[in-house]
PDB file of N, CA and C in Angstrom:
ATOM      1  N   CYS A1243     -12.645  15.190 -33.923  1.00  0.00           N
ATOM      2  CA  CYS A1243     -11.317  14.865 -33.449  1.00  0.00           C
ATOM      3  C   CYS A1243     -10.775  13.694 -34.283  1.00  0.00           C
ATOM      4  N   PRO A1244      -9.788  13.922 -35.113  1.00  0.00           N
ATOM      5  CA  PRO A1244      -9.344  12.877 -36.029  1.00  0.00           C
ATOM      6  C   PRO A1244      -8.520  11.760 -35.392  1.00  0.00           C
ATOM      7  N   HIS A1245      -7.847  12.031 -34.268  1.00  0.00           N
ATOM      8  CA  HIS A1245      -6.998  11.018 -33.648  1.00  0.00           C
ATOM      9  C   HIS A1245      -7.421  10.764 -32.208  1.00  0.00           C
ATOM     10  N   ALA A1246      -7.237   9.509 -31.801  1.00  0.00           N
ATOM     11  CA  ALA A1246      -7.534   9.137 -30.415  1.00  0.00           C
ATOM     12  C   ALA A1246      -6.617   7.980 -30.031  1.00  0.00           C
ATOM     13  N   VAL A1247      -6.337   7.882 -28.748  1.00  0.00           N
ATOM     14  CA  VAL A1247      -5.584   6.757 -28.201  1.00  0.00           C
ATOM     15  C   VAL A1247      -6.592   5.856 -27.512  1.00  0.00           C
ATOM     16  N   TYR A1248      -6.607   4.586 -27.874  1.00  0.00           N
ATOM     17  CA  TYR A1248      -7.507   3.617 -27.262  1.00  0.00           C
ATOM     18  C   TYR A1248      -6.689   2.654 -26.418  1.00  0.00           C
ATOM     19  N   LEU A1249      -7.189   2.357 -25.238  1.00  0.00           N
ATOM     20  CA  LEU A1249      -6.532   1.420 -24.340  1.00  0.00           C
ATOM     21  C   LEU A1249      -7.480   0.279 -24.028  1.00  0.00           C
ATOM     22  N   LYS A1250      -6.928  -0.922 -23.943  1.00  0.00           N
ATOM     23  CA  LYS A1250      -7.689  -2.100 -23.529  1.00  0.00           C
ATOM     24  C   LYS A1250      -6.755  -2.929 -22.671  1.00  0.00           C
ATOM     25  N   GLY A1251      -7.285  -3.438 -21.583  1.00  0.00           N
ATOM     26  CA  GLY A1251      -6.467  -4.284 -20.729  1.00  0.00           C
ATOM     27  C   GLY A1251      -7.157  -4.583 -19.425  1.00  0.00           C
ATOM     28  N   ALA A1252      -6.379  -5.030 -18.455  1.00  0.00           N
ATOM     29  CA  ALA A1252      -6.935  -5.321 -17.133  1.00  0.00           C
ATOM     30  C   ALA A1252      -7.589  -4.051 -16.601  1.00  0.00           C
ATOM     31  N   ALA A1253      -8.824  -4.176 -16.150  1.00  0.00           N
ATOM     32  CA  ALA A1253      -9.614  -3.006 -15.761  1.00  0.00           C
ATOM     33  C   ALA A1253      -8.918  -2.148 -14.714  1.00  0.00           C
ATOM     34  N   GLU A1254      -8.283  -2.783 -13.723  1.00  0.00           N
ATOM     35  CA  GLU A1254      -7.641  -1.996 -12.670  1.00  0.00           C
ATOM     36  C   GLU A1254      -6.443  -1.211 -13.206  1.00  0.00           C
ATOM     37  N   ARG A1255      -5.763  -1.753 -14.209  1.00  0.00           N
ATOM     38  CA  ARG A1255      -4.632  -1.033 -14.812  1.00  0.00           C
ATOM     39  C   ARG A1255      -5.117   0.118 -15.687  1.00  0.00           C
ATOM     40  N   ILE A1256      -6.177  -0.119 -16.423  1.00  0.00           N
ATOM     41  CA  ILE A1256      -6.737   0.948 -17.264  1.00  0.00           C
ATOM     42  C   ILE A1256      -7.286   2.057 -16.370  1.00  0.00           C
ATOM     43  N   LEU A1257      -8.008   1.694 -15.331  1.00  0.00           N
ATOM     44  CA  LEU A1257      -8.585   2.685 -14.420  1.00  0.00           C
ATOM     45  C   LEU A1257      -7.503   3.559 -13.796  1.00  0.00           C
ATOM     46  N   ALA A1258      -6.359   2.979 -13.479  1.00  0.00           N
ATOM     47  CA  ALA A1258      -5.268   3.738 -12.872  1.00  0.00           C
ATOM     48  C   ALA A1258      -4.757   4.836 -13.802  1.00  0.00           C
ATOM     49  N   ARG A1259      -4.984   4.709 -15.098  1.00  0.00           N
ATOM     50  CA  ARG A1259      -4.519   5.702 -16.075  1.00  0.00           C
ATOM     51  C   ARG A1259      -5.597   6.722 -16.417  1.00  0.00           C
ATOM     52  N   CYS A1260      -6.770   6.585 -15.840  1.00  0.00           N
ATOM     53  CA  CYS A1260      -7.896   7.444 -16.206  1.00  0.00           C
ATOM     54  C   CYS A1260      -8.093   8.569 -15.204  1.00  0.00           C
ATOM     55  N   ASP A1261      -8.554   9.710 -15.723  1.00  0.00           N
ATOM     56  CA  ASP A1261      -8.908  10.821 -14.849  1.00  0.00           C
ATOM     57  C   ASP A1261     -10.416  11.078 -14.845  1.00  0.00           C
ATOM     58  N   ARG A1262     -11.152  10.316 -15.656  1.00  0.00           N
ATOM     59  CA  ARG A1262     -12.614  10.421 -15.703  1.00  0.00           C
ATOM     60  C   ARG A1262     -13.177   9.024 -15.897  1.00  0.00           C
ATOM     61  N   VAL A1263     -14.428   8.864 -15.484  1.00  0.00           N
ATOM     62  CA  VAL A1263     -15.099   7.585 -15.668  1.00  0.00           C
ATOM     63  C   VAL A1263     -16.536   7.872 -16.080  1.00  0.00           C
ATOM     64  N   MET A1264     -17.097   6.987 -16.901  1.00  0.00           N
ATOM     65  CA  MET A1264     -18.487   7.139 -17.305  1.00  0.00           C
ATOM     66  C   MET A1264     -19.315   6.100 -16.560  1.00  0.00           C
ATOM     67  N   ILE A1265     -20.338   6.593 -15.861  1.00  0.00           N
ATOM     68  CA  ILE A1265     -21.242   5.731 -15.100  1.00  0.00           C
ATOM     69  C   ILE A1265     -22.667   6.050 -15.543  1.00  0.00           C
ATOM     70  N   ASP A1266     -23.376   5.041 -16.027  1.00  0.00           N
ATOM     71  CA  ASP A1266     -24.753   5.213 -16.508  1.00  0.00           C
ATOM     72  C   ASP A1266     -24.860   6.355 -17.516  1.00  0.00           C
ATOM     73  N   GLY A1267     -23.880   6.452 -18.416  1.00  0.00           N
ATOM     74  CA  GLY A1267     -23.919   7.444 -19.470  1.00  0.00           C
ATOM     75  C   GLY A1267     -23.504   8.843 -19.064  1.00  0.00           C
ATOM     76  N   LYS A1268     -23.093   9.030 -17.804  1.00  0.00           N
ATOM     77  CA  LYS A1268     -22.661  10.348 -17.334  1.00  0.00           C
ATOM     78  C   LYS A1268     -21.183  10.290 -16.976  1.00  0.00           C
ATOM     79  N   GLU A1269     -20.473  11.349 -17.325  1.00  0.00           N
ATOM     80  CA  GLU A1269     -19.030  11.412 -17.079  1.00  0.00           C
ATOM     81  C   GLU A1269     -18.750  12.080 -15.729  1.00  0.00           C
ATOM     82  N   PHE A1270     -17.834  11.467 -14.970  1.00  0.00           N
ATOM     83  CA  PHE A1270     -17.452  11.986 -13.656  1.00  0.00           C
ATOM     84  C   PHE A1270     -15.930  12.043 -13.560  1.00  0.00           C
ATOM     85  N   PRO A1271     -15.391  13.096 -12.921  1.00  0.00           N
ATOM     86  CA  PRO A1271     -13.943  13.152 -12.712  1.00  0.00           C
ATOM     87  C   PRO A1271     -13.528  12.163 -11.630  1.00  0.00           C
ATOM     88  N   LEU A1272     -12.315  11.640 -11.748  1.00  0.00           N
ATOM     89  CA  LEU A1272     -11.783  10.727 -10.737  1.00  0.00           C
ATOM     90  C   LEU A1272     -10.702  11.378  -9.887  1.00  0.00           C
ATOM     91  N   ASP A1273      -9.954  12.313 -10.443  1.00  0.00           N
ATOM     92  CA  ASP A1273      -8.813  12.881  -9.731  1.00  0.00           C
ATOM     93  C   ASP A1273      -9.181  13.553  -8.417  1.00  0.00           C
ATOM     94  N   ASP A1274     -10.318  14.248  -8.403  1.00  0.00           N
ATOM     95  CA  ASP A1274     -10.671  14.980  -7.191  1.00  0.00           C
ATOM     96  C   ASP A1274     -11.637  14.205  -6.294  1.00  0.00           C
ATOM     97  N   ASP A1275     -11.892  12.956  -6.597  1.00  0.00           N
ATOM     98  CA  ASP A1275     -12.852  12.186  -5.805  1.00  0.00           C
ATOM     99  C   ASP A1275     -12.331  10.763  -5.596  1.00  0.00           C
ATOM    100  N   GLU A1276     -11.519  10.586  -4.559  1.00  0.00           N
ATOM    101  CA  GLU A1276     -10.975   9.253  -4.268  1.00  0.00           C
ATOM    102  C   GLU A1276     -12.081   8.279  -3.867  1.00  0.00           C
ATOM    103  N   ASP A1277     -13.197   8.786  -3.315  1.00  0.00           N
ATOM    104  CA  ASP A1277     -14.305   7.898  -2.973  1.00  0.00           C
ATOM    105  C   ASP A1277     -14.873   7.239  -4.218  1.00  0.00           C
ATOM    106  N   ARG A1278     -15.028   7.994  -5.292  1.00  0.00           N
ATOM    107  CA  ARG A1278     -15.576   7.445  -6.535  1.00  0.00           C
ATOM    108  C   ARG A1278     -14.606   6.406  -7.112  1.00  0.00           C
ATOM    109  N   ARG A1279     -13.313   6.714  -7.129  1.00  0.00           N
ATOM    110  CA  ARG A1279     -12.318   5.760  -7.626  1.00  0.00           C
ATOM    111  C   ARG A1279     -12.370   4.489  -6.776  1.00  0.00           C
ATOM    112  N   GLY A1280     -12.516   4.657  -5.456  1.00  0.00           N
ATOM    113  CA  GLY A1280     -12.605   3.505  -4.563  1.00  0.00           C
ATOM    114  C   GLY A1280     -13.835   2.658  -4.843  1.00  0.00           C
ATOM    115  N   LEU A1281     -14.966   3.299  -5.126  1.00  0.00           N
ATOM    116  CA  LEU A1281     -16.188   2.556  -5.446  1.00  0.00           C
ATOM    117  C   LEU A1281     -16.024   1.743  -6.723  1.00  0.00           C
ATOM    118  N   VAL A1282     -15.397   2.340  -7.728  1.00  0.00           N
ATOM    119  CA  VAL A1282     -15.179   1.617  -8.982  1.00  0.00           C
ATOM    120  C   VAL A1282     -14.244   0.434  -8.729  1.00  0.00           C
ATOM    121  N   ASN A1283     -13.172   0.658  -7.977  1.00  0.00           N
ATOM    122  CA  ASN A1283     -12.248  -0.432  -7.655  1.00  0.00           C
ATOM    123  C   ASN A1283     -12.930  -1.521  -6.844  1.00  0.00           C
ATOM    124  N   ASP A1284     -13.786  -1.133  -5.896  1.00  0.00           N
ATOM    125  CA  ASP A1284     -14.522  -2.126  -5.099  1.00  0.00           C
ATOM    126  C   ASP A1284     -15.416  -2.987  -5.991  1.00  0.00           C
ATOM    127  N   HIS A1285     -16.074  -2.355  -6.967  1.00  0.00           N
ATOM    128  CA  HIS A1285     -16.930  -3.089  -7.898  1.00  0.00           C
ATOM    129  C   HIS A1285     -16.101  -4.091  -8.706  1.00  0.00           C
ATOM    130  N   LEU A1286     -14.951  -3.642  -9.186  1.00  0.00           N
ATOM    131  CA  LEU A1286     -14.071  -4.537  -9.941  1.00  0.00           C
ATOM    132  C   LEU A1286     -13.597  -5.695  -9.062  1.00  0.00           C
ATOM    133  N   ASP A1287     -13.202  -5.388  -7.824  1.00  0.00           N
ATOM    134  CA  ASP A1287     -12.759  -6.436  -6.898  1.00  0.00           C
ATOM    135  C   ASP A1287     -13.852  -7.477  -6.679  1.00  0.00           C
ATOM    136  N   ALA A1288     -15.103  -7.008  -6.527  1.00  0.00           N
ATOM    137  CA  ALA A1288     -16.216  -7.931  -6.304  1.00  0.00           C
ATOM    138  C   ALA A1288     -16.399  -8.864  -7.498  1.00  0.00           C
ATOM    139  N   MET A1289     -16.263  -8.329  -8.698  1.00  0.00           N
ATOM    140  CA  MET A1289     -16.397  -9.163  -9.891  1.00  0.00           C
ATOM    141  C   MET A1289     -15.248 -10.170  -9.978  1.00  0.00           C
ATOM    142  N   MET A1290     -14.036  -9.716  -9.687  1.00  0.00           N
ATOM    143  CA  MET A1290     -12.877 -10.605  -9.778  1.00  0.00           C
ATOM    144  C   MET A1290     -12.932 -11.709  -8.720  1.00  0.00           C
ATOM    145  N   GLU A1291     -13.495 -11.399  -7.548  1.00  0.00           N
ATOM    146  CA  GLU A1291     -13.647 -12.422  -6.508  1.00  0.00           C
ATOM    147  C   GLU A1291     -14.592 -13.535  -6.937  1.00  0.00           C
ATOM    148  N   LYS A1292     -15.448 -13.253  -7.907  1.00  0.00           N
ATOM    149  CA  LYS A1292     -16.362 -14.262  -8.439  1.00  0.00           C
ATOM    150  C   LYS A1292     -15.736 -15.016  -9.608  1.00  0.00           C
ATOM    151  N   GLY A1293     -14.443 -14.823  -9.822  1.00  0.00           N
ATOM    152  CA  GLY A1293     -13.759 -15.541 -10.891  1.00  0.00           C
ATOM    153  C   GLY A1293     -13.968 -14.948 -12.262  1.00  0.00           C
ATOM    154  N   ARG A1294     -14.340 -13.693 -12.343  1.00  0.00           N
ATOM    155  CA  ARG A1294     -14.552 -13.048 -13.642  1.00  0.00           C
ATOM    156  C   ARG A1294     -13.316 -12.266 -14.038  1.00  0.00           C
ATOM    157  N   ARG A1295     -13.040 -12.282 -15.319  1.00  0.00           N
ATOM    158  CA  ARG A1295     -11.997 -11.412 -15.844  1.00  0.00           C
ATOM    159  C   ARG A1295     -12.630 -10.057 -16.092  1.00  0.00           C
ATOM    160  N   CYS A1296     -11.982  -9.029 -15.657  1.00  0.00           N
ATOM    161  CA  CYS A1296     -12.502  -7.677 -15.844  1.00  0.00           C
ATOM    162  C   CYS A1296     -11.614  -6.940 -16.841  1.00  0.00           C
ATOM    163  N   LEU A1297     -12.203  -6.558 -17.952  1.00  0.00           N
ATOM    164  CA  LEU A1297     -11.487  -5.817 -18.978  1.00  0.00           C
ATOM    165  C   LEU A1297     -11.891  -4.353 -18.926  1.00  0.00           C
ATOM    166  N   GLY A1298     -10.914  -3.492 -19.067  1.00  0.00           N
ATOM    167  CA  GLY A1298     -11.177  -2.060 -19.107  1.00  0.00           C
ATOM    168  C   GLY A1298     -10.923  -1.521 -20.501  1.00  0.00           C
ATOM    169  N   PHE A1299     -11.699  -0.528 -20.885  1.00  0.00           N
ATOM    170  CA  PHE A1299     -11.559   0.127 -22.178  1.00  0.00           C
ATOM    171  C   PHE A1299     -11.581   1.621 -21.946  1.00  0.00           C
ATOM    172  N   ALA A1300     -10.645   2.333 -22.563  1.00  0.00           N
ATOM    173  CA  ALA A1300     -10.577   3.781 -22.380  1.00  0.00           C
ATOM    174  C   ALA A1300     -10.186   4.435 -23.695  1.00  0.00           C
ATOM    175  N   VAL A1301     -10.508   5.704 -23.780  1.00  0.00           N
ATOM    176  CA  VAL A1301     -10.153   6.480 -24.968  1.00  0.00           C
ATOM    177  C   VAL A1301      -9.685   7.863 -24.523  1.00  0.00           C
ATOM    178  N   GLN A1302      -8.684   8.363 -25.224  1.00  0.00           N
ATOM    179  CA  GLN A1302      -8.247   9.741 -25.041  1.00  0.00           C
ATOM    180  C   GLN A1302      -8.217  10.389 -26.411  1.00  0.00           C
ATOM    181  N   ARG A1303      -9.074  11.356 -26.600  1.00  0.00           N
ATOM    182  CA  ARG A1303      -9.118  12.051 -27.872  1.00  0.00           C
ATOM    183  C   ARG A1303      -7.993  13.089 -27.894  1.00  0.00           C
ATOM    184  N   LEU A1304      -7.280  13.140 -29.000  1.00  0.00           N
ATOM    185  CA  LEU A1304      -6.126  14.030 -29.115  1.00  0.00           C
ATOM    186  C   LEU A1304      -6.530  15.309 -29.844  1.00  0.00           C
ATOM    187  N   PRO A1305      -6.185  16.467 -29.277  1.00  0.00           N
ATOM    188  CA  PRO A1305      -6.585  17.734 -29.907  1.00  0.00           C
ATOM    189  C   PRO A1305      -5.942  17.917 -31.279  1.00  0.00           C
ATOM    190  N   VAL A1306      -6.753  18.335 -32.237  1.00  0.00           N
ATOM    191  CA  VAL A1306      -6.303  18.461 -33.622  1.00  0.00           C
ATOM    192  C   VAL A1306      -5.225  19.530 -33.769  1.00  0.00           C
ATOM    193  N   HIS A1307      -5.217  20.545 -32.916  1.00  0.00           N
ATOM    194  CA  HIS A1307      -4.193  21.589 -33.047  1.00  0.00           C
ATOM    195  C   HIS A1307      -2.810  21.074 -32.627  1.00  0.00           C
ATOM    196  N   LEU A1308      -2.750  20.000 -31.835  1.00  0.00           N
ATOM    197  CA  LEU A1308      -1.475  19.394 -31.453  1.00  0.00           C
ATOM    198  C   LEU A1308      -1.140  18.163 -32.298  1.00  0.00           C
ATOM    199  N   TYR A1309      -2.183  17.506 -32.802  1.00  0.00           N
ATOM    200  CA  TYR A1309      -2.016  16.265 -33.572  1.00  0.00           C
ATOM    201  C   TYR A1309      -2.829  16.361 -34.864  1.00  0.00           C
ATOM    202  N   PRO A1310      -2.338  17.125 -35.835  1.00  0.00           N
ATOM    203  CA  PRO A1310      -3.085  17.297 -37.095  1.00  0.00           C
ATOM    204  C   PRO A1310      -3.170  15.991 -37.878  1.00  0.00           C
ATOM    205  N   LEU A1311      -3.964  15.995 -38.926  1.00  0.00           N
ATOM    206  CA  LEU A1311      -4.173  14.784 -39.726  1.00  0.00           C
ATOM    207  C   LEU A1311      -2.876  14.168 -40.231  1.00  0.00           C
ATOM    208  N   ASP A1312      -1.872  14.980 -40.533  1.00  0.00           N
ATOM    209  CA  ASP A1312      -0.612  14.456 -41.070  1.00  0.00           C
ATOM    210  C   ASP A1312       0.439  14.192 -39.990  1.00  0.00           C
ATOM    211  N   TYR A1313       0.046  14.192 -38.711  1.00  0.00           N
ATOM    212  CA  TYR A1313       0.993  13.960 -37.613  1.00  0.00           C
ATOM    213  C   TYR A1313       1.622  12.576 -37.738  1.00  0.00           C
ATOM    214  N   GLN A1314       2.930  12.495 -37.546  1.00  0.00           N
ATOM    215  CA  GLN A1314       3.659  11.229 -37.635  1.00  0.00           C
ATOM    216  C   GLN A1314       3.828  10.651 -36.228  1.00  0.00           C
ATOM    217  N   PHE A1315       3.043   9.631 -35.909  1.00  0.00           N
ATOM    218  CA  PHE A1315       3.098   9.000 -34.593  1.00  0.00           C
ATOM    219  C   PHE A1315       4.264   8.024 -34.518  1.00  0.00           C
ATOM    220  N   ASN A1316       4.984   8.061 -33.412  1.00  0.00           N
ATOM    221  CA  ASN A1316       6.039   7.093 -33.141  1.00  0.00           C
ATOM    222  C   ASN A1316       5.497   6.155 -32.067  1.00  0.00           C
ATOM    223  N   THR A1317       5.315   4.904 -32.401  1.00  0.00           N
ATOM    224  CA  THR A1317       4.697   3.957 -31.468  1.00  0.00           C
ATOM    225  C   THR A1317       5.697   3.057 -30.758  1.00  0.00           C
ATOM    226  N   LYS A1318       6.985   3.296 -30.910  1.00  0.00           N
ATOM    227  CA  LYS A1318       7.979   2.533 -30.160  1.00  0.00           C
ATOM    228  C   LYS A1318       7.920   3.008 -28.712  1.00  0.00           C
ATOM    229  N   LEU A1319       7.766   2.077 -27.776  1.00  0.00           N
ATOM    230  CA  LEU A1319       7.537   2.431 -26.378  1.00  0.00           C
ATOM    231  C   LEU A1319       8.554   3.413 -25.819  1.00  0.00           C
ATOM    232  N   ALA A1320       9.802   3.285 -26.185  1.00  0.00           N
ATOM    233  CA  ALA A1320      10.835   4.172 -25.647  1.00  0.00           C
ATOM    234  C   ALA A1320      10.752   5.578 -26.237  1.00  0.00           C
ATOM    235  N   LYS A1321      10.016   5.753 -27.338  1.00  0.00           N
ATOM    236  CA  LYS A1321      10.006   7.044 -28.034  1.00  0.00           C
ATOM    237  C   LYS A1321       8.594   7.531 -28.355  1.00  0.00           C
ATOM    238  N   LEU A1322       7.627   7.203 -27.537  1.00  0.00           N
ATOM    239  CA  LEU A1322       6.259   7.649 -27.799  1.00  0.00           C
ATOM    240  C   LEU A1322       6.213   9.169 -27.900  1.00  0.00           C
ATOM    241  N   ASN A1323       5.517   9.688 -28.874  1.00  0.00           N
ATOM    242  CA  ASN A1323       5.377  11.136 -29.025  1.00  0.00           C
ATOM    243  C   ASN A1323       3.912  11.558 -28.914  1.00  0.00           C
ATOM    244  N   PHE A1324       3.176  10.837 -28.104  1.00  0.00           N
ATOM    245  CA  PHE A1324       1.779  11.161 -27.829  1.00  0.00           C
ATOM    246  C   PHE A1324       1.464  10.674 -26.415  1.00  0.00           C
ATOM    247  N   PRO A1325       0.447  11.225 -25.766  1.00  0.00           N
ATOM    248  CA  PRO A1325       0.158  10.876 -24.370  1.00  0.00           C
ATOM    249  C   PRO A1325      -0.455   9.478 -24.236  1.00  0.00           C
ATOM    250  N   MET A1326      -0.129   8.821 -23.145  1.00  0.00           N
ATOM    251  CA  MET A1326      -0.705   7.507 -22.840  1.00  0.00           C
ATOM    252  C   MET A1326      -1.377   7.504 -21.471  1.00  0.00           C
ATOM    253  N   GLY A1327      -1.619   8.650 -20.898  1.00  0.00           N
ATOM    254  CA  GLY A1327      -2.262   8.733 -19.596  1.00  0.00           C
ATOM    255  C   GLY A1327      -3.453   9.658 -19.655  1.00  0.00           C
ATOM    256  N   GLU A1328      -4.109   9.824 -18.528  1.00  0.00           N
ATOM    257  CA  GLU A1328      -5.263  10.709 -18.405  1.00  0.00           C
ATOM    258  C   GLU A1328      -6.325  10.413 -19.449  1.00  0.00           C
ATOM    259  N   ALA A1329      -6.606   9.150 -19.613  1.00  0.00           N
ATOM    260  CA  ALA A1329      -7.644   8.744 -20.563  1.00  0.00           C
ATOM    261  C   ALA A1329      -9.011   8.804 -19.885  1.00  0.00           C
ATOM    262  N   HIS A1330     -10.006   8.517 -20.648  1.00  0.00           N
ATOM    263  CA  HIS A1330     -11.390   8.495 -20.171  1.00  0.00           C
ATOM    264  C   HIS A1330     -11.853   7.048 -20.242  1.00  0.00           C
ATOM    265  N   GLU A1331     -12.192   6.482 -19.092  1.00  0.00           N
ATOM    266  CA  GLU A1331     -12.653   5.094 -19.108  1.00  0.00           C
ATOM    267  C   GLU A1331     -14.083   5.057 -19.618  1.00  0.00           C
ATOM    268  N   ASP A1332     -14.248   4.467 -20.788  1.00  0.00           N
ATOM    269  CA  ASP A1332     -15.580   4.342 -21.379  1.00  0.00           C
ATOM    270  C   ASP A1332     -16.329   3.150 -20.800  1.00  0.00           C
ATOM    271  N   ALA A1333     -15.606   2.091 -20.481  1.00  0.00           N
ATOM    272  CA  ALA A1333     -16.314   0.898 -20.038  1.00  0.00           C
ATOM    273  C   ALA A1333     -15.383  -0.060 -19.328  1.00  0.00           C
ATOM    274  N   SER A1334     -15.960  -0.799 -18.432  1.00  0.00           N
ATOM    275  CA  SER A1334     -15.302  -1.976 -17.872  1.00  0.00           C
ATOM    276  C   SER A1334     -16.271  -3.120 -18.103  1.00  0.00           C
ATOM    277  N   TYR A1335     -15.770  -4.215 -18.588  1.00  0.00           N
ATOM    278  CA  TYR A1335     -16.606  -5.370 -18.852  1.00  0.00           C
ATOM    279  C   TYR A1335     -16.100  -6.546 -18.047  1.00  0.00           C
ATOM    280  N   THR A1336     -17.019  -7.372 -17.605  1.00  0.00           N
ATOM    281  CA  THR A1336     -16.616  -8.618 -16.967  1.00  0.00           C
ATOM    282  C   THR A1336     -16.949  -9.758 -17.911  1.00  0.00           C
ATOM    283  N   VAL A1337     -16.048 -10.702 -17.966  1.00  0.00           N
ATOM    284  CA  VAL A1337     -16.191 -11.829 -18.871  1.00  0.00           C
ATOM    285  C   VAL A1337     -16.203 -13.105 -18.050  1.00  0.00           C
ATOM    286  N   PRO A1338     -17.272 -13.915 -18.122  1.00  0.00           N
ATOM    287  CA  PRO A1338     -17.266 -15.182 -17.386  1.00  0.00           C
ATOM    288  C   PRO A1338     -16.080 -16.033 -17.811  1.00  0.00           C
ATOM    289  N   ASP A1339     -15.428 -16.603 -16.846  1.00  0.00           N
ATOM    290  CA  ASP A1339     -14.234 -17.385 -17.105  1.00  0.00           C
ATOM    291  C   ASP A1339     -14.125 -18.428 -16.007  1.00  0.00           C
ATOM    292  N   ALA A1340     -13.242 -19.372 -16.186  1.00  0.00           N
ATOM    293  CA  ALA A1340     -12.991 -20.344 -15.116  1.00  0.00           C
ATOM    294  C   ALA A1340     -12.557 -19.580 -13.871  1.00  0.00           C
ATOM    295  N   PRO A1341     -12.840 -20.110 -12.694  1.00  0.00           N
ATOM    296  CA  PRO A1341     -12.467 -19.388 -11.472  1.00  0.00           C
ATOM    297  C   PRO A1341     -10.983 -19.055 -11.443  1.00  0.00           C
ATOM    298  N   ALA A1342     -10.698 -17.842 -11.029  1.00  0.00           N
ATOM    299  CA  ALA A1342      -9.312 -17.431 -10.858  1.00  0.00           C
ATOM    300  C   ALA A1342      -8.730 -18.168  -9.662  1.00  0.00           C
ATOM    301  N   PRO A1343      -7.399 -18.340  -9.615  1.00  0.00           N
ATOM    302  CA  PRO A1343      -6.803 -18.994  -8.449  1.00  0.00           C
ATOM    303  C   PRO A1343      -7.254 -18.311  -7.163  1.00  0.00           C
ATOM    304  N   GLY A1344      -7.752 -19.087  -6.230  1.00  0.00           N
ATOM    305  CA  GLY A1344      -8.223 -18.543  -4.962  1.00  0.00           C
ATOM    306  C   GLY A1344      -9.683 -18.149  -4.945  1.00  0.00           C
ATOM    307  N   ALA A1345     -10.327 -18.130  -6.119  1.00  0.00           N
ATOM    308  CA  ALA A1345     -11.752 -17.791  -6.156  1.00  0.00           C
ATOM    309  C   ALA A1345     -12.565 -18.995  -5.679  1.00  0.00           C
ATOM    310  N   ASP A1346     -13.721 -18.731  -5.137  1.00  0.00           N
ATOM    311  CA  ASP A1346     -14.594 -19.783  -4.626  1.00  0.00           C
ATOM    312  C   ASP A1346     -15.274 -20.483  -5.805  1.00  0.00           C
ATOM    313  N   ALA A1347     -14.917 -21.732  -6.065  1.00  0.00           N
ATOM    314  CA  ALA A1347     -15.472 -22.475  -7.197  1.00  0.00           C
ATOM    315  C   ALA A1347     -16.979 -22.657  -7.059  1.00  0.00           C
ATOM    316  N   ALA A1348     -17.481 -22.831  -5.826  1.00  0.00           N
ATOM    317  CA  ALA A1348     -18.928 -23.002  -5.627  1.00  0.00           C
ATOM    318  C   ALA A1348     -19.670 -21.738  -6.051  1.00  0.00           C
ATOM    319  N   ASP A1349     -19.121 -20.572  -5.711  1.00  0.00           N
ATOM    320  CA  ASP A1349     -19.737 -19.316  -6.114  1.00  0.00           C
ATOM    321  C   ASP A1349     -19.740 -19.204  -7.633  1.00  0.00           C
ATOM    322  N   TYR A1350     -18.654 -19.602  -8.270  1.00  0.00           N
ATOM    323  CA  TYR A1350     -18.577 -19.576  -9.731  1.00  0.00           C
ATOM    324  C   TYR A1350     -19.657 -20.438 -10.343  1.00  0.00           C
ATOM    325  N   LEU A1351     -19.857 -21.641  -9.806  1.00  0.00           N
ATOM    326  CA  LEU A1351     -20.861 -22.541 -10.356  1.00  0.00           C
ATOM    327  C   LEU A1351     -22.268 -21.996 -10.165  1.00  0.00           C
ATOM    328  N   LYS A1352     -22.527 -21.330  -9.035  1.00  0.00           N
ATOM    329  CA  LYS A1352     -23.852 -20.738  -8.811  1.00  0.00           C
ATOM    330  C   LYS A1352     -24.165 -19.675  -9.842  1.00  0.00           C
ATOM    331  N   THR A1353     -23.169 -18.911 -10.241  1.00  0.00           N
ATOM    332  CA  THR A1353     -23.438 -17.798 -11.168  1.00  0.00           C
ATOM    333  C   THR A1353     -23.300 -18.201 -12.626  1.00  0.00           C
ATOM    334  N   HIS A1354     -22.750 -19.401 -12.913  1.00  0.00           N
ATOM    335  CA  HIS A1354     -22.550 -19.795 -14.312  1.00  0.00           C
ATOM    336  C   HIS A1354     -23.206 -21.117 -14.664  1.00  0.00           C
ATOM    337  N   ALA A1355     -23.928 -21.710 -13.776  1.00  0.00           N
ATOM    338  CA  ALA A1355     -24.552 -23.019 -14.058  1.00  0.00           C
ATOM    339  C   ALA A1355     -25.796 -22.852 -14.899  1.00  0.00           C
TER     340      ALA A1355
END
């Protein structure tokens, strides 16, 4: 697959655009399983409550028959000519950071001291 769309950003925003998620190296659909989406969101919430920044990373591979090697991509937001949704979340990472507003500073110190 010669072309792909890569997304990086706040994990909850990236997850909202995904229809599949990879857990322990296995791919699972999200659209037909709200429980699985809820579990992933709960995990992200738990990390964020500890003052961690959660980054999401996703990829959507574009089919070569629709997007050949010489395809001219328009990247101006108002005129995108390629999909930006239904990606596959490859990873969510948490990054130690100063406590977020409202996070328990004592909990942060216990996990980062």
